[in-house]
XYZ file of C-alpha atoms in Angstrom:
107
model
C 211.666 278.297 39.722
C 214.790 278.691 37.617
C 216.479 276.027 35.587
C 219.632 274.983 37.421
C 221.564 273.892 34.361
C 219.666 270.664 33.964
C 218.309 269.694 30.644
C 216.070 266.945 29.467
C 216.700 265.775 25.949
C 215.225 262.995 23.955
C 217.244 261.016 21.515
C 216.714 262.201 17.982
C 217.100 260.419 14.710
C 215.092 257.277 15.385
C 216.680 253.924 14.725
C 220.119 253.043 13.446
C 220.678 253.173 9.728
C 222.824 250.412 8.268
C 226.404 251.504 7.665
C 227.220 248.952 4.985
C 225.335 247.812 1.932
C 223.166 245.375 3.858
C 219.700 246.221 5.176
C 218.672 245.592 8.752
C 215.808 243.379 9.935
C 213.414 246.349 10.094
C 213.865 246.916 6.363
C 212.823 243.409 5.308
C 209.377 242.827 3.853
C 206.965 240.712 5.870
C 207.606 236.980 5.412
C 210.978 237.687 3.764
C 213.785 235.214 4.516
C 217.309 236.461 5.134
C 220.662 235.466 6.560
C 222.149 237.396 9.466
C 225.399 238.979 8.297
C 226.473 241.154 11.210
C 225.392 242.437 14.604
C 226.205 246.137 14.920
C 226.635 246.864 18.567
C 228.568 245.969 21.652
C 229.216 242.607 23.179
C 226.134 242.833 25.419
C 223.828 243.189 22.421
C 225.636 240.389 20.591
C 225.360 238.135 23.663
C 221.667 238.905 24.083
C 220.922 238.078 20.451
C 223.113 234.959 20.643
C 221.023 233.742 23.582
C 217.943 234.179 21.382
C 219.614 232.137 18.628
C 220.221 235.128 16.354
C 223.840 235.233 15.250
C 225.809 235.760 12.024
C 225.199 232.998 9.491
C 221.774 232.123 10.911
C 218.738 232.096 8.602
C 215.766 234.088 9.839
C 212.417 235.199 8.444
C 210.694 238.469 9.289
C 207.130 237.603 10.236
C 205.833 241.130 10.644
C 205.905 244.328 12.618
C 203.585 245.308 15.419
C 201.653 248.564 14.972
C 203.119 251.891 15.998
C 206.640 251.514 17.225
C 206.117 247.983 18.470
C 208.496 245.056 18.090
C 209.534 243.209 14.957
C 208.605 239.521 14.935
C 211.124 237.112 13.432
C 211.276 233.349 13.093
C 214.615 231.757 13.933
C 214.816 227.955 13.812
C 211.051 227.664 14.199
C 210.969 229.917 17.261
C 209.149 233.244 17.130
C 211.152 236.066 18.655
C 210.002 239.646 19.253
C 212.810 242.164 18.822
C 212.440 245.792 19.774
C 212.948 248.000 16.737
C 216.084 249.503 18.228
C 217.651 246.064 18.567
C 216.333 244.859 15.198
C 217.905 247.874 13.510
C 221.341 246.626 14.632
C 220.914 243.200 12.998
C 222.239 243.440 9.430
C 220.985 240.811 7.019
C 221.387 239.566 3.464
C 217.931 238.994 1.972
C 217.592 235.472 0.577
C 216.229 236.394 -2.814
C 217.052 232.975 -4.265
C 214.966 231.248 -1.597
C 212.087 233.681 -2.089
C 212.201 233.302 -5.890
C 212.158 229.506 -5.519
C 209.117 229.693 -3.230
C 207.276 231.981 -5.659
C 208.027 229.713 -8.639
C 206.508 226.733 -6.782
C 203.156 228.503 -6.426
């Protein structure tokens, strides 16, 4: 059977790399607090994240990452949310180093 001009290609390159100087949620360390700076993506992605309570200016904390290519768990206003890595890679954040340093100095 001959190929009739059809091709099957998988997306290459993995997840989105941040375009600015800010890391994305995937790049945070476990239990690291951060502030959402920007959602890179279309209005549907922004609306979906807004419905989950994740929007620019909101403080979040990365709880961890599931094994393999599983979701990234974040805490937003006391609610645990699982974000697929593709979606999490479009959420740019500013790590809250001051908050983390304050927590470490209390211990």
